Tab-separated table of C-alpha atoms in Angstrom:
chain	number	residue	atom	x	y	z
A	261	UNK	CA	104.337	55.748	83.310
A	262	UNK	CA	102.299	58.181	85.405
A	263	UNK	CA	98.747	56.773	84.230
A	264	UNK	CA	99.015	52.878	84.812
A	265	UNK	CA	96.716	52.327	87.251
A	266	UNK	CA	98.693	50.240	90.697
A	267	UNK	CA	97.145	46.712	91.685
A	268	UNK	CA	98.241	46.561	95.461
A	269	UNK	CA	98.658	43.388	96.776
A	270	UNK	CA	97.786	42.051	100.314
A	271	UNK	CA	100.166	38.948	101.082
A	272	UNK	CA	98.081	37.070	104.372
A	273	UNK	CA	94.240	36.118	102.646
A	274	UNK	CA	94.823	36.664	98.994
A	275	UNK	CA	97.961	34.949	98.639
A	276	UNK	CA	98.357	33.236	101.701
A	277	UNK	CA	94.832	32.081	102.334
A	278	UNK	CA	95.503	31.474	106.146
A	279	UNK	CA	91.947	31.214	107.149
A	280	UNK	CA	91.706	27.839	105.359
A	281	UNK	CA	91.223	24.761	107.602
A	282	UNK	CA	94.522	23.920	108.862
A	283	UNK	CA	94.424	20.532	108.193
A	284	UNK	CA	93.443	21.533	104.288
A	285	UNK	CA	95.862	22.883	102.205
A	286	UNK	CA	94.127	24.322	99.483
A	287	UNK	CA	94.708	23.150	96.056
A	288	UNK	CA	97.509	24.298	93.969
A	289	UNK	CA	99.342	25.705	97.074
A	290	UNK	CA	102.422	24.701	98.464
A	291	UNK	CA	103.603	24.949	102.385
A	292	UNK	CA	106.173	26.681	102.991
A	293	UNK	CA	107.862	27.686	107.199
A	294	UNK	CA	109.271	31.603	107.177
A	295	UNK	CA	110.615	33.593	110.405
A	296	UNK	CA	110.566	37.134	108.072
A	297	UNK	CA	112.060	39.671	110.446
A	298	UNK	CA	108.807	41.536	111.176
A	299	UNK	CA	107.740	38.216	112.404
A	300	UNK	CA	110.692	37.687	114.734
A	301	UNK	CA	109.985	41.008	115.939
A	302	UNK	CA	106.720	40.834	117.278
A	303	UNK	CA	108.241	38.221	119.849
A	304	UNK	CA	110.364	40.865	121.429
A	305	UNK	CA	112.891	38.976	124.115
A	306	UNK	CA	112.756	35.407	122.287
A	307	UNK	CA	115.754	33.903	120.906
A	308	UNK	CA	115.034	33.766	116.998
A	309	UNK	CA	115.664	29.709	117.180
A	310	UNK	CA	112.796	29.762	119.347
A	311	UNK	CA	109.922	31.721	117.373
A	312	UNK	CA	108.049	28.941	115.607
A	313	UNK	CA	108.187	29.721	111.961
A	314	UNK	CA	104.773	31.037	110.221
A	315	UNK	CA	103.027	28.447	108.074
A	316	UNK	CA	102.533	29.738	104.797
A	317	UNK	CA	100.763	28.425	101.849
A	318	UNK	CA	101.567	29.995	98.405
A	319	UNK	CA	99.987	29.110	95.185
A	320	UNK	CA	103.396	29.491	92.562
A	321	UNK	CA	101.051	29.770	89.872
A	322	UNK	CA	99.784	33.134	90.959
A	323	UNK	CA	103.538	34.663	90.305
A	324	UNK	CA	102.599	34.163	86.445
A	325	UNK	CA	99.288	35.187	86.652
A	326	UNK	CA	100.545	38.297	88.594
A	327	UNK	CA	103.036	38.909	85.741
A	328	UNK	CA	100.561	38.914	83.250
A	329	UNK	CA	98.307	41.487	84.879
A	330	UNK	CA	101.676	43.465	85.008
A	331	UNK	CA	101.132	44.498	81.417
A	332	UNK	CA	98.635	46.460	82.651
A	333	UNK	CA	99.544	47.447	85.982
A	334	UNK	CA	102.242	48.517	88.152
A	335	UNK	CA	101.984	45.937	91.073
A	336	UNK	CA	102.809	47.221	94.777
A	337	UNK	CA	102.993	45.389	98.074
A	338	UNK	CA	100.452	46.698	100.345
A	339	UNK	CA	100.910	44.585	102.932
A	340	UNK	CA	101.979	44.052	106.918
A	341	UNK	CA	104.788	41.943	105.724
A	342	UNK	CA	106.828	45.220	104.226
A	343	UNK	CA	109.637	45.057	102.738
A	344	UNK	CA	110.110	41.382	104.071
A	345	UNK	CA	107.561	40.201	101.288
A	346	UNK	CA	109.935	40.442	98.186
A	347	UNK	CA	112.682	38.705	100.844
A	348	UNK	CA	109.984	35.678	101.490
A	349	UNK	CA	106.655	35.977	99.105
A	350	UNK	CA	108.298	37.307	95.759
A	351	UNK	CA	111.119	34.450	95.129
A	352	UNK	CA	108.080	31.913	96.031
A	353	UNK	CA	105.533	33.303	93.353
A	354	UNK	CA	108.622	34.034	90.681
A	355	UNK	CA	107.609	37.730	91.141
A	356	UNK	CA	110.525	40.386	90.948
A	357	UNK	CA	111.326	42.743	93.536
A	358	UNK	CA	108.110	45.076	93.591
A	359	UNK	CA	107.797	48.488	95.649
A	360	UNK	CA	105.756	48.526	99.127
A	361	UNK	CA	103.656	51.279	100.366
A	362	UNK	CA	105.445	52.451	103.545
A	363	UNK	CA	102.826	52.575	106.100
A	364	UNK	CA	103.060	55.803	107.813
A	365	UNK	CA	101.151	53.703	111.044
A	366	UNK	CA	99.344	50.131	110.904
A	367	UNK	CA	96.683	48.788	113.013
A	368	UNK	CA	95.346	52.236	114.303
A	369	UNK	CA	92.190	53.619	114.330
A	370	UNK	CA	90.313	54.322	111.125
A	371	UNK	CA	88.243	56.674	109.927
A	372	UNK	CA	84.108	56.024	109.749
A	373	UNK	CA	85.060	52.409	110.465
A	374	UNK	CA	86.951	51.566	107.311
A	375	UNK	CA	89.891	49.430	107.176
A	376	UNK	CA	93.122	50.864	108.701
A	377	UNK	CA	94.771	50.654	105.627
A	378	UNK	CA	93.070	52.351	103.352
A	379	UNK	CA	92.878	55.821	103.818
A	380	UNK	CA	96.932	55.319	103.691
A	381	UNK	CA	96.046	53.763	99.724
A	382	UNK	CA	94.164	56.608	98.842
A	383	UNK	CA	96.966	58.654	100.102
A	384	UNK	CA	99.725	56.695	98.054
A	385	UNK	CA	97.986	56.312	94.668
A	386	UNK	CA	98.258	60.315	94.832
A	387	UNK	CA	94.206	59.754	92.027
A	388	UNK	CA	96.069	57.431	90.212
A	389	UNK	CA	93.724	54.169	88.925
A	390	UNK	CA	94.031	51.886	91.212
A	391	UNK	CA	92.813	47.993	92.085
A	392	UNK	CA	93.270	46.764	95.693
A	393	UNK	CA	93.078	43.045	96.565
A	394	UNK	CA	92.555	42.299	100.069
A	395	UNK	CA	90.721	40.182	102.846
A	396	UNK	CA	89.819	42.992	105.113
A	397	UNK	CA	87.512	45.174	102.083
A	398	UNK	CA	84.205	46.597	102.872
A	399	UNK	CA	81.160	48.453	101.771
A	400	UNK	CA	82.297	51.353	103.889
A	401	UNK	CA	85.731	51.153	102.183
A	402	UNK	CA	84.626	51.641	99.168
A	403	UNK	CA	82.546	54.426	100.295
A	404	UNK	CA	85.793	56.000	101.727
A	405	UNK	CA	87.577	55.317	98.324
A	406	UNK	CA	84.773	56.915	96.286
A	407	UNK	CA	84.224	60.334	98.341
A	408	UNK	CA	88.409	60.853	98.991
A	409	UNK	CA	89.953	59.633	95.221
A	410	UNK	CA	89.998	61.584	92.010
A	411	UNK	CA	90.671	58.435	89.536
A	412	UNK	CA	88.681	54.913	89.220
A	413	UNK	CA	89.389	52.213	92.166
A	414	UNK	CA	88.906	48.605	92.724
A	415	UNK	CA	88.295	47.064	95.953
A	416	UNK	CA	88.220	43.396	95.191
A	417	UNK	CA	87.454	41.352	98.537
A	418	UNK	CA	89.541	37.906	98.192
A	419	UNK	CA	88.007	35.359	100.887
A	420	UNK	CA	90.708	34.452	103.226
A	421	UNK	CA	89.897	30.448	102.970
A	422	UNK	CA	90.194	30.524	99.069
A	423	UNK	CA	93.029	33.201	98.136
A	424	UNK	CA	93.228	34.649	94.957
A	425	UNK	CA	91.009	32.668	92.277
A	426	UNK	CA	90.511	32.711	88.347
A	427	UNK	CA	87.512	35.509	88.890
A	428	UNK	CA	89.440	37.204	91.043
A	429	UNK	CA	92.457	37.122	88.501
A	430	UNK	CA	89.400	37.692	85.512
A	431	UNK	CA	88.295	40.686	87.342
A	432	UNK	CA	90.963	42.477	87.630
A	433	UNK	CA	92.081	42.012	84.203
A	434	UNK	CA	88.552	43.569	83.035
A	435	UNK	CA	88.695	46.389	85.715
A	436	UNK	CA	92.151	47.158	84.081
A	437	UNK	CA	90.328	46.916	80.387
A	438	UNK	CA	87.997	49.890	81.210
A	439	UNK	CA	90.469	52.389	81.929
């Protein structure tokens, strides 16, 4: 259905809270060592035996959480991992195979010094309600978002020490209760 608002989800800071202290996995999170292809190919030259694997902590308990919100939403990857998170994040959190927004470029310059990625979200949601969950959020995002989107938005900043929460989780099941 056209009018469900999209929750895009980040993968590195909201689920994979890699800023935490690497000697303290947070709680409720599990370890887990991936080589996902886009990984492997950022060492260009290296035999794949010898790219150490990414550490990645996933909370399992999110999948359901996730699902939940789903009643409400149509969840999307939006996310440097691609494609490669429902090969390595999905099966983790229990989560089914969810679309990704293709990134038409990533990492490039932005415009009025938002986030790379979001002009690209504006773009995708085509004024469609949307909630965004991501480390990398900022006033002059939501600025952005405001002035260049037809339909209500959600920029919900996750710390990238913490990951997703319960008020991060309770907040995007009320933004999804006003529309």
């Amino acid at each position: 259905m056209a009018s469900r608002p999209l929750l895009y989800l980040d993968v590195d800071g909201p689920l994979n809270p890699y800023a935490a202290k690497p000697t303290r996995r947070p709680d409720g999170y599990t370890t887990h060592r991936m080589k996902p292809p886009g990984w492997i190919a950022m060492h260009p030259g290296a035999w794949t035996a010898s790219v150490k694997p990414l550490r990645v902590w996933l909370n399992p308990g999110h999948g359901g959480r996730l699902l939940e919100l789903s009643d409400r939403y149509d969840l999307v990857w939006a996310t440097t991992w691609r494609e490669d998170a429902n090969d390595f994040i999905a099966p983790v959190l229990g989560l089914p195979e969810l679309p990704v927004v293709p990134w038409p470029t990533m990492h490039d310059a932005a415009p009025d010094g938002t986030f790379w990625k979001t002009r690209h979200l504006v773009a995708h949601a085509e004024g469609r309600p949307f909630a965004w969950v991501d480390d990398e959020l900022g006033d002059r995002d939501r600025t952005f978002v405001h002035a260049h989107h037809t339909g209500p938005a959600l920029l919900h900043h996750v710390d990238a020490r913490l990951g997703l929460r319960d008020a991060d989780f309770e907040a995007l099941a009320a933004f999804a209760h006003t529309l």
